[in-house]
PDB file of C-alpha atoms in Angstrom:
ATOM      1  CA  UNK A 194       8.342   2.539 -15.072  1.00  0.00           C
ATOM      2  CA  UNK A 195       6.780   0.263 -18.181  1.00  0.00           C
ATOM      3  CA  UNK A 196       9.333  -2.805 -18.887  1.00  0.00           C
ATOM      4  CA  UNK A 197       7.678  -5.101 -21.227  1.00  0.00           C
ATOM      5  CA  UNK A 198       9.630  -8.390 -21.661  1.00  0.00           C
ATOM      6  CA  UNK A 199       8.894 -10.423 -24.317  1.00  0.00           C
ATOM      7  CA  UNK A 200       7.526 -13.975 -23.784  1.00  0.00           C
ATOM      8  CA  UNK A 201       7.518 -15.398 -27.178  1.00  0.00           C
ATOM      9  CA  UNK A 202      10.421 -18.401 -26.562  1.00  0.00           C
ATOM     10  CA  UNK A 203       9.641 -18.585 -23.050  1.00  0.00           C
ATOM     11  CA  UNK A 204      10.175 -22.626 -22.702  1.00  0.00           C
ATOM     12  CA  UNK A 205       7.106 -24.789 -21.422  1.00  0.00           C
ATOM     13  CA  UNK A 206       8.342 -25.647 -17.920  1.00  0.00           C
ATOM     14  CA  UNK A 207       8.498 -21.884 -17.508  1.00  0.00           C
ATOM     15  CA  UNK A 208      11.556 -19.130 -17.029  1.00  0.00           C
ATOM     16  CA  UNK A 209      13.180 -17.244 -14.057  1.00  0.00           C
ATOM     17  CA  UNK A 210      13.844 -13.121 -14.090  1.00  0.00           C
ATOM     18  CA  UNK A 211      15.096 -11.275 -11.485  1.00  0.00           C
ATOM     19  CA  UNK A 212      15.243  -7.356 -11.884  1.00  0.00           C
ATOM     20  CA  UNK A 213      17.551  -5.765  -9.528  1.00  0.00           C
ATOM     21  CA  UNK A 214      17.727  -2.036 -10.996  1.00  0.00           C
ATOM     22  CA  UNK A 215      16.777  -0.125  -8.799  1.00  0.00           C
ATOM     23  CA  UNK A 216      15.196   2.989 -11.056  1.00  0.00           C
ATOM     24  CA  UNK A 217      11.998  -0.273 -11.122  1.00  0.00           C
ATOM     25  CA  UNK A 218      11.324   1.300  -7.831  1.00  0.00           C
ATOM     26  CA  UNK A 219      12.799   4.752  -7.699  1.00  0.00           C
ATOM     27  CA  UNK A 220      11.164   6.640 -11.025  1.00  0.00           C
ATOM     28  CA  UNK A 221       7.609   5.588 -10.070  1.00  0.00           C
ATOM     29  CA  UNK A 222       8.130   6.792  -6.107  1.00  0.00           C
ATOM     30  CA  UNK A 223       8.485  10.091  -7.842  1.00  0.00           C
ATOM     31  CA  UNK A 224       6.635   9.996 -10.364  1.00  0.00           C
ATOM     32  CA  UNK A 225       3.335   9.247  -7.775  1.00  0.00           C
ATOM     33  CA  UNK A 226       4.716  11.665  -5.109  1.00  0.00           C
ATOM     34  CA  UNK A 227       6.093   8.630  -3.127  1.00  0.00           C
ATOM     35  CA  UNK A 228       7.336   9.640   0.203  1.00  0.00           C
ATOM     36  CA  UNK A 229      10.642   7.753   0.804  1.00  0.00           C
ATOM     37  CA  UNK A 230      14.114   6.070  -0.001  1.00  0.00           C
ATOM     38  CA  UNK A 231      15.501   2.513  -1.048  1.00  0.00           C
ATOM     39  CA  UNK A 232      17.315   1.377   1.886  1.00  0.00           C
ATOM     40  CA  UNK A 233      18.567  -1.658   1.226  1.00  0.00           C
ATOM     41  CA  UNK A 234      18.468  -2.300  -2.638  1.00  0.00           C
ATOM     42  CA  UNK A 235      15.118  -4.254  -3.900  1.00  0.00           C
ATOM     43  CA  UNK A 236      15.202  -7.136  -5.744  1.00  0.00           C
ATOM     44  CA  UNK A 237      12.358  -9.169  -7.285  1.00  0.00           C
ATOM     45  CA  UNK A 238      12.393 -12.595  -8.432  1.00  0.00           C
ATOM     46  CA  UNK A 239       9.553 -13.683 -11.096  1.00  0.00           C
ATOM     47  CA  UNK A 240       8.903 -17.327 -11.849  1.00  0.00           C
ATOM     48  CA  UNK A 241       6.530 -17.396 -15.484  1.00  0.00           C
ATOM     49  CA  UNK A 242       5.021 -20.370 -16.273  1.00  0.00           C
ATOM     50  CA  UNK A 243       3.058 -20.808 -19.457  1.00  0.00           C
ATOM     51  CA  UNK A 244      -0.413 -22.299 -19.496  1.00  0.00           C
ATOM     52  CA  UNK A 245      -3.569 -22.426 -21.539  1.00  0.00           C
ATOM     53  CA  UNK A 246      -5.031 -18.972 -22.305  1.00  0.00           C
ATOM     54  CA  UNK A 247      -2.503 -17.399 -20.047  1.00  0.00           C
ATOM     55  CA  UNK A 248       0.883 -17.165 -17.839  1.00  0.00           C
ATOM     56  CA  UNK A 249       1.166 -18.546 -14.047  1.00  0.00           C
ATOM     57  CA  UNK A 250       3.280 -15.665 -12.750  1.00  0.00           C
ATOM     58  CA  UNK A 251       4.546 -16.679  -9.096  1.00  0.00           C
ATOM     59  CA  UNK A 252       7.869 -14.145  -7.495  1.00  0.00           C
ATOM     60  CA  UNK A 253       9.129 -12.474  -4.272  1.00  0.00           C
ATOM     61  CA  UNK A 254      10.524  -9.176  -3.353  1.00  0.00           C
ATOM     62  CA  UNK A 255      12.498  -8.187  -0.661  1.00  0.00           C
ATOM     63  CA  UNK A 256      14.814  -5.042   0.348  1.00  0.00           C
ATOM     64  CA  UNK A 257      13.465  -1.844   2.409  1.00  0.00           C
ATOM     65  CA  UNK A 258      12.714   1.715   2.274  1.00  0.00           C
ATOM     66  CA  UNK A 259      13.255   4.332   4.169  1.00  0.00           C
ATOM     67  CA  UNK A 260      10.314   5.830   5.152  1.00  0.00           C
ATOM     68  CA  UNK A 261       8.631   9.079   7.340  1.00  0.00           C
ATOM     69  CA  UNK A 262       6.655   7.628  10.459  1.00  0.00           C
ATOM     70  CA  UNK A 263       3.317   8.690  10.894  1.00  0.00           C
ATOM     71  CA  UNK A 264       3.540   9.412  14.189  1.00  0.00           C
ATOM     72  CA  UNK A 265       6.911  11.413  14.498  1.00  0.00           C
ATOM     73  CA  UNK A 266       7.492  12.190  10.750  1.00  0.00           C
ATOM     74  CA  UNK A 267      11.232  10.494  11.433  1.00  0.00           C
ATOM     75  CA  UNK A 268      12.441   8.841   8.875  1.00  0.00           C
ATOM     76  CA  UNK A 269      12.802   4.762   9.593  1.00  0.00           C
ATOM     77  CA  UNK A 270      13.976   1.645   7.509  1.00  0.00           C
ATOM     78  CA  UNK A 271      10.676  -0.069   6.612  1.00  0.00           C
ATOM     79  CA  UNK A 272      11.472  -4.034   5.400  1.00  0.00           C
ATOM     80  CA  UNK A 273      10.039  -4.682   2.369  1.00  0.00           C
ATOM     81  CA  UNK A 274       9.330  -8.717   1.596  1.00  0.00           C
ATOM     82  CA  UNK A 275       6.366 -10.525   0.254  1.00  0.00           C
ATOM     83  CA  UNK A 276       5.780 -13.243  -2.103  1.00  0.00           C
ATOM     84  CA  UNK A 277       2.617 -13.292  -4.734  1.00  0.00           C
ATOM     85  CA  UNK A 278       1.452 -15.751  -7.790  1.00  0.00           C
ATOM     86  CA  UNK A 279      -1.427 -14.522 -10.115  1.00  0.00           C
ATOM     87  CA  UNK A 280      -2.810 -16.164 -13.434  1.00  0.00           C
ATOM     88  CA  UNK A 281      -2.071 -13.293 -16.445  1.00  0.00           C
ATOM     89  CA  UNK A 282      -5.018 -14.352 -18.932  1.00  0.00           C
ATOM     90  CA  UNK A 283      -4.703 -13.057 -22.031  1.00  0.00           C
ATOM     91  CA  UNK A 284      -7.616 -10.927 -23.161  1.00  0.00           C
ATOM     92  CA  UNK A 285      -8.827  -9.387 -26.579  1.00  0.00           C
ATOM     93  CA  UNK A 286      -7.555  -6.154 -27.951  1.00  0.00           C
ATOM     94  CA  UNK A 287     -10.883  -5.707 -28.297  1.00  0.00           C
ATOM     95  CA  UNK A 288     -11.874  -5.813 -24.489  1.00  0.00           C
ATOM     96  CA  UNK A 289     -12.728  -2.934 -22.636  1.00  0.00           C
ATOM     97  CA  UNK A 290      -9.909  -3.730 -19.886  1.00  0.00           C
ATOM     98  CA  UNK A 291      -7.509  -4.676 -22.377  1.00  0.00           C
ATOM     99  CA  UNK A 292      -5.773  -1.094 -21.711  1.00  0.00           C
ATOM    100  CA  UNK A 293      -5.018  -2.434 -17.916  1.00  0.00           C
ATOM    101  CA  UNK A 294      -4.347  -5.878 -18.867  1.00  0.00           C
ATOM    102  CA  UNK A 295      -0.645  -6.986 -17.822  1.00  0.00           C
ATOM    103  CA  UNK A 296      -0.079  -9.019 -21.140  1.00  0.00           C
ATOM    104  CA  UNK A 297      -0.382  -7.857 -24.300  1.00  0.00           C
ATOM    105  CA  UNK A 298       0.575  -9.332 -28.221  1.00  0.00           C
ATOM    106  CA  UNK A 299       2.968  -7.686 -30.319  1.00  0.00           C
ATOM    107  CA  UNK A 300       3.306  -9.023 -34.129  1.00  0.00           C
ATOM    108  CA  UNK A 301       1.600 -12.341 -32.368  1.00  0.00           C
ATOM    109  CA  UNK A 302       4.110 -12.523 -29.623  1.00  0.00           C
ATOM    110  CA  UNK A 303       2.728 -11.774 -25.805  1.00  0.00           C
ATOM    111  CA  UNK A 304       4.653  -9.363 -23.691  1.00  0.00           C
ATOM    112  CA  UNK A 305       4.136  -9.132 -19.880  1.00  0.00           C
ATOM    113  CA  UNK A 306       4.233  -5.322 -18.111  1.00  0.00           C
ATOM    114  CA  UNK A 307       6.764  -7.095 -15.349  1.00  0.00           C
ATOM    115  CA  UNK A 308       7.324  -3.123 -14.309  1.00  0.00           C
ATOM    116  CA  UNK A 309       3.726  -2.384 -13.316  1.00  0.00           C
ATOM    117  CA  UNK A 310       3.480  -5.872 -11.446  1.00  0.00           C
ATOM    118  CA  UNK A 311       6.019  -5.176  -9.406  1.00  0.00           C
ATOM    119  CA  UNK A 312       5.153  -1.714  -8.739  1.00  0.00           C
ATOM    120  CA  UNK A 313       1.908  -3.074  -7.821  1.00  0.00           C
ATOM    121  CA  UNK A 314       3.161  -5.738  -5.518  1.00  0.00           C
ATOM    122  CA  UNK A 315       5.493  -2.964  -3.980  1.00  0.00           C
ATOM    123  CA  UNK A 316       2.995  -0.627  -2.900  1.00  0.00           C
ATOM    124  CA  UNK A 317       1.108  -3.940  -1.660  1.00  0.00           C
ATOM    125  CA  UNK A 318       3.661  -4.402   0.382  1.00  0.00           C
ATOM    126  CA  UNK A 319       4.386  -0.961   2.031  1.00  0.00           C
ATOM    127  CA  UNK A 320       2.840  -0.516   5.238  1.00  0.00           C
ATOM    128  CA  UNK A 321      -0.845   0.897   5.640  1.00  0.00           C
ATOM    129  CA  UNK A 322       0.527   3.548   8.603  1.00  0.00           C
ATOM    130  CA  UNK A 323       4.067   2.972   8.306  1.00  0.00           C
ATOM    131  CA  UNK A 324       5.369   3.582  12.691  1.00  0.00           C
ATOM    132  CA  UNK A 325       8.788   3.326  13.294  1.00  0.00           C
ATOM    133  CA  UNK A 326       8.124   2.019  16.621  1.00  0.00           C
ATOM    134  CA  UNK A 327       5.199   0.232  18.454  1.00  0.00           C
ATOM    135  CA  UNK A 328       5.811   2.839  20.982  1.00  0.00           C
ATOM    136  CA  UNK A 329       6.396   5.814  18.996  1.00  0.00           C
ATOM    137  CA  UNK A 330       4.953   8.880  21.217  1.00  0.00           C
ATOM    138  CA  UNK A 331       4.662  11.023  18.134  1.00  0.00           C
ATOM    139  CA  UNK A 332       4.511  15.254  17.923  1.00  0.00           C
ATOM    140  CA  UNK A 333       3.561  17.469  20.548  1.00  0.00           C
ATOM    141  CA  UNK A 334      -0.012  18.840  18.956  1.00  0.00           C
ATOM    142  CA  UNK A 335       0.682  22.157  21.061  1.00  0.00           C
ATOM    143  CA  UNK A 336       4.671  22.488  20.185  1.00  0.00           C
ATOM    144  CA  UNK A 337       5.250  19.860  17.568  1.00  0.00           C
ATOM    145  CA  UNK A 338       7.988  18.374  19.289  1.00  0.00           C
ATOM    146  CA  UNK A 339       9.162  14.926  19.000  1.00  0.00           C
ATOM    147  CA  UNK A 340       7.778  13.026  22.501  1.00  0.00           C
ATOM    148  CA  UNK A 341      10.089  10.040  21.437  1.00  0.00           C
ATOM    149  CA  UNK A 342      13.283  12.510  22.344  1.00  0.00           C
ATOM    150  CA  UNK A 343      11.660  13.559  25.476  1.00  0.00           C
ATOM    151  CA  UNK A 344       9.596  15.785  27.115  1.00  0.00           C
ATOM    152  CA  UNK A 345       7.817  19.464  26.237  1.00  0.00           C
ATOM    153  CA  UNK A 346       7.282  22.615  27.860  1.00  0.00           C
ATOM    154  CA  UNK A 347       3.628  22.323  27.028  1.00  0.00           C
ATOM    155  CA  UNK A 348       1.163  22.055  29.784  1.00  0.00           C
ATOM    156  CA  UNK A 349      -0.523  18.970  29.974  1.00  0.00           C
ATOM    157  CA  UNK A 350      -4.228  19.944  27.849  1.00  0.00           C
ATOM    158  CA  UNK A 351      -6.892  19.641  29.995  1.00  0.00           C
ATOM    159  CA  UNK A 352      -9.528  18.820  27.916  1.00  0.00           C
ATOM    160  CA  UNK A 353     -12.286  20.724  25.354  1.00  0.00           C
ATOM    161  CA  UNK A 354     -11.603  24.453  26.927  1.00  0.00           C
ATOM    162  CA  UNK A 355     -15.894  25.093  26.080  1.00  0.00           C
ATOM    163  CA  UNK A 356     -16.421  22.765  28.709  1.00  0.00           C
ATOM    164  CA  UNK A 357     -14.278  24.588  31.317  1.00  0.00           C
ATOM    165  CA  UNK A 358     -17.158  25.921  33.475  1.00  0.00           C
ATOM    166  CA  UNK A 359     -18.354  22.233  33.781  1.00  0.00           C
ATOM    167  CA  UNK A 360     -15.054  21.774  35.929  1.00  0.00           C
ATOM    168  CA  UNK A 361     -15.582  23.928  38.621  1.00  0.00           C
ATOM    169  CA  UNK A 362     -19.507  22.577  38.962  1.00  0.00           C
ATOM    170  CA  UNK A 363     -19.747  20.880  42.164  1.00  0.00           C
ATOM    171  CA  UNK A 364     -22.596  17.752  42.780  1.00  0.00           C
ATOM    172  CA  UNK A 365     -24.052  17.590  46.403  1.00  0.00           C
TER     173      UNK A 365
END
Protein backbone atom coordinates (compact mmCIF):
# COMPACT_ATOMS: atom_id res chain seq x y z
CA UNK A 1 0.00 0.00 0.00
CA UNK A 2 1.80 3.58 -1.12
CA UNK A 3 0.94 6.35 1.71
CA UNK A 4 2.98 9.32 1.00
CA UNK A 5 2.80 11.92 3.83
CA UNK A 6 3.86 15.12 3.22
CA UNK A 7 6.84 16.62 5.14
CA UNK A 8 6.84 20.14 4.07
CA UNK A 9 5.92 21.88 7.80
CA UNK A 10 7.38 19.11 9.58
CA UNK A 11 8.93 21.34 12.64
CA UNK A 12 12.85 21.17 13.25
CA UNK A 13 12.91 19.11 16.46
CA UNK A 14 11.06 16.55 14.36
CA UNK A 15 7.22 14.98 14.39
CA UNK A 16 5.53 11.76 15.72
CA UNK A 17 2.99 9.41 13.38
CA UNK A 18 1.56 6.44 14.33
CA UNK A 19 -0.52 4.44 11.65
CA UNK A 20 -2.78 1.97 13.15
CA UNK A 21 -5.01 0.92 9.98
CA UNK A 22 -4.67 -2.09 9.56
CA UNK A 23 -5.26 -2.41 5.46
CA UNK A 24 -0.98 -0.88 5.93
CA UNK A 25 -0.49 -4.52 6.50
CA UNK A 26 -3.38 -6.47 5.09
CA UNK A 27 -3.55 -5.22 1.13
CA UNK A 28 0.18 -5.87 0.59
CA UNK A 29 -0.04 -9.63 2.38
CA UNK A 30 -2.27 -10.19 -0.57
CA UNK A 31 -1.16 -8.42 -2.90
CA UNK A 32 2.55 -10.50 -2.55
CA UNK A 33 0.75 -13.84 -1.87
CA UNK A 34 1.42 -13.38 1.92
CA UNK A 35 0.55 -16.42 3.83
CA UNK A 36 -1.25 -15.28 7.04
CA UNK A 37 -3.57 -13.12 9.38
CA UNK A 38 -3.27 -9.96 11.75
CA UNK A 39 -3.68 -11.32 15.09
CA UNK A 40 -3.44 -8.80 17.28
CA UNK A 41 -3.82 -5.39 15.39
CA UNK A 42 -0.28 -3.72 14.25
CA UNK A 43 0.65 -0.54 15.07
CA UNK A 44 3.74 1.47 14.06
CA UNK A 45 5.12 4.43 15.61
CA UNK A 46 7.53 6.76 13.35
CA UNK A 47 9.68 9.43 14.93
CA UNK A 48 11.00 11.98 11.67
CA UNK A 49 13.56 14.16 12.37
CA UNK A 50 14.80 16.64 9.82
CA UNK A 51 18.47 17.04 9.03
CA UNK A 52 20.81 18.26 6.35
CA UNK A 53 20.26 16.58 2.96
CA UNK A 54 17.80 14.23 4.52
CA UNK A 55 15.24 12.86 7.34
CA UNK A 56 16.43 10.74 10.58
CA UNK A 57 13.50 8.31 10.54
CA UNK A 58 13.65 6.23 13.94
CA UNK A 59 9.92 3.95 14.90
CA UNK A 60 8.69 0.60 16.33
CA UNK A 61 6.11 -1.89 15.44
CA UNK A 62 4.49 -4.31 17.36
CA UNK A 63 1.21 -6.64 17.07
CA UNK A 64 1.25 -10.38 15.55
CA UNK A 65 0.16 -12.51 12.81
CA UNK A 66 -1.17 -15.49 12.50
CA UNK A 67 0.83 -17.60 10.64
CA UNK A 68 1.16 -21.52 8.99
CA UNK A 69 4.17 -23.40 10.76
CA UNK A 70 6.60 -24.87 8.67
CA UNK A 71 6.73 -27.86 10.24
CA UNK A 72 2.96 -28.80 10.81
CA UNK A 73 1.33 -26.23 8.41
CA UNK A 74 -0.92 -25.20 11.76
CA UNK A 75 -1.68 -22.02 11.94
CA UNK A 76 0.11 -20.09 15.16
CA UNK A 77 0.18 -16.41 16.53
CA UNK A 78 3.64 -15.17 15.47
CA UNK A 79 4.61 -11.72 17.71
CA UNK A 80 5.53 -9.16 15.64
CA UNK A 81 7.91 -6.24 17.43
CA UNK A 82 11.04 -4.54 16.34
CA UNK A 83 12.36 -1.15 16.42
CA UNK A 84 14.56 0.48 13.35
CA UNK A 85 16.11 4.18 12.57
CA UNK A 86 17.51 4.85 8.99
CA UNK A 87 18.81 8.24 7.43
CA UNK A 88 16.20 9.01 4.20
CA UNK A 89 18.72 11.16 1.96
CA UNK A 90 17.20 12.87 -0.52
CA UNK A 91 18.45 12.05 -4.00
CA UNK A 92 18.05 13.64 -7.58
CA UNK A 93 15.14 12.98 -9.82
CA UNK A 94 17.70 12.49 -11.97
CA UNK A 95 19.37 9.41 -10.18
CA UNK A 96 19.10 6.10 -11.37
CA UNK A 97 17.62 4.83 -7.86
CA UNK A 98 15.52 7.71 -7.50
CA UNK A 99 12.46 5.30 -8.55
CA UNK A 100 13.22 3.23 -5.11
CA UNK A 101 14.10 6.14 -3.11
CA UNK A 102 11.68 6.53 0.05
CA UNK A 103 11.50 10.44 -0.29
CA UNK A 104 10.56 12.19 -3.03
CA UNK A 105 9.66 16.30 -3.89
CA UNK A 106 6.40 17.32 -4.98
CA UNK A 107 5.98 21.17 -6.17
CA UNK A 108 9.38 21.52 -3.86
CA UNK A 109 7.88 19.84 -0.90
CA UNK A 110 9.48 16.18 0.16
CA UNK A 111 7.10 13.36 0.80
CA UNK A 112 8.21 10.14 2.61
CA UNK A 113 6.66 6.48 1.24
CA UNK A 114 5.90 5.75 5.25
CA UNK A 115 3.73 2.64 3.58
CA UNK A 116 6.66 0.88 1.89
CA UNK A 117 8.91 1.46 5.10
CA UNK A 118 6.82 -0.19 7.10
CA UNK A 119 6.04 -2.92 4.84
CA UNK A 120 9.65 -3.31 4.63
CA UNK A 121 10.32 -3.34 8.31
CA UNK A 122 7.31 -5.86 8.58
CA UNK A 123 8.55 -8.48 6.46
CA UNK A 124 11.99 -7.76 8.38
CA UNK A 125 10.44 -8.71 11.13
CA UNK A 126 8.51 -11.96 10.24
CA UNK A 127 10.27 -14.98 11.06
CA UNK A 128 12.82 -16.69 8.55
CA UNK A 129 10.98 -20.41 9.25
CA UNK A 130 8.17 -19.30 11.21
CA UNK A 131 7.65 -22.93 14.02
CA UNK A 132 4.98 -22.74 16.24
CA UNK A 133 6.84 -24.67 18.69
CA UNK A 134 10.57 -25.48 19.45
CA UNK A 135 9.31 -28.94 19.55
CA UNK A 136 6.98 -29.07 16.77
CA UNK A 137 7.20 -32.87 15.37
CA UNK A 138 5.80 -31.77 12.06
CA UNK A 139 3.86 -34.16 9.14
CA UNK A 140 4.14 -37.69 8.77
CA UNK A 141 6.22 -37.79 5.18
CA UNK A 142 4.47 -41.33 4.62
CA UNK A 143 0.72 -40.24 5.89
CA UNK A 144 0.95 -36.52 6.34
CA UNK A 145 -0.33 -36.58 9.66
CA UNK A 146 0.26 -34.12 12.29
CA UNK A 147 3.06 -35.94 14.86
CA UNK A 148 2.30 -32.97 17.31
CA UNK A 149 -1.43 -34.69 17.84
CA UNK A 150 0.09 -38.03 18.18
CA UNK A 151 1.12 -40.95 16.68
CA UNK A 152 0.70 -42.73 12.92
CA UNK A 153 -0.02 -45.97 11.57
CA UNK A 154 3.07 -45.69 9.46
CA UNK A 155 5.87 -48.06 10.01
CA UNK A 156 8.82 -46.62 11.26
CA UNK A 157 11.09 -46.08 7.56
CA UNK A 158 13.95 -47.98 7.68
CA UNK A 159 16.17 -46.24 5.68
CA UNK A 160 17.10 -45.78 1.59
CA UNK A 161 15.05 -49.14 0.45
CA UNK A 162 18.24 -49.50 -2.59
CA UNK A 163 20.34 -50.25 0.18
CA UNK A 164 18.16 -53.08 1.59
CA UNK A 165 20.42 -56.00 0.56
CA UNK A 166 23.27 -54.22 2.51
CA UNK A 167 21.10 -55.14 5.70
CA UNK A 168 21.07 -58.63 5.62
CA UNK A 169 25.14 -58.67 4.73
CA UNK A 170 26.80 -60.21 7.57
CA UNK A 171 30.86 -59.25 8.52
CA UNK A 172 32.91 -62.22 10.01
Amino acid sequence: MTLWISLKDLPAEGQDFTFTDQSLWTEPMQDFGVAGTIGTPLEANLYIVPQDEGFLVTGSMRGSVIIPCDSCVEDYEAAIETQFDSFEELTPADDVYADECRLRMVHKAPEFDAGGYLWEHFMLALPLRPVCSPGCKGLCPQCGANRNLGACDCGKEEGDPRLAVLRKLKLS
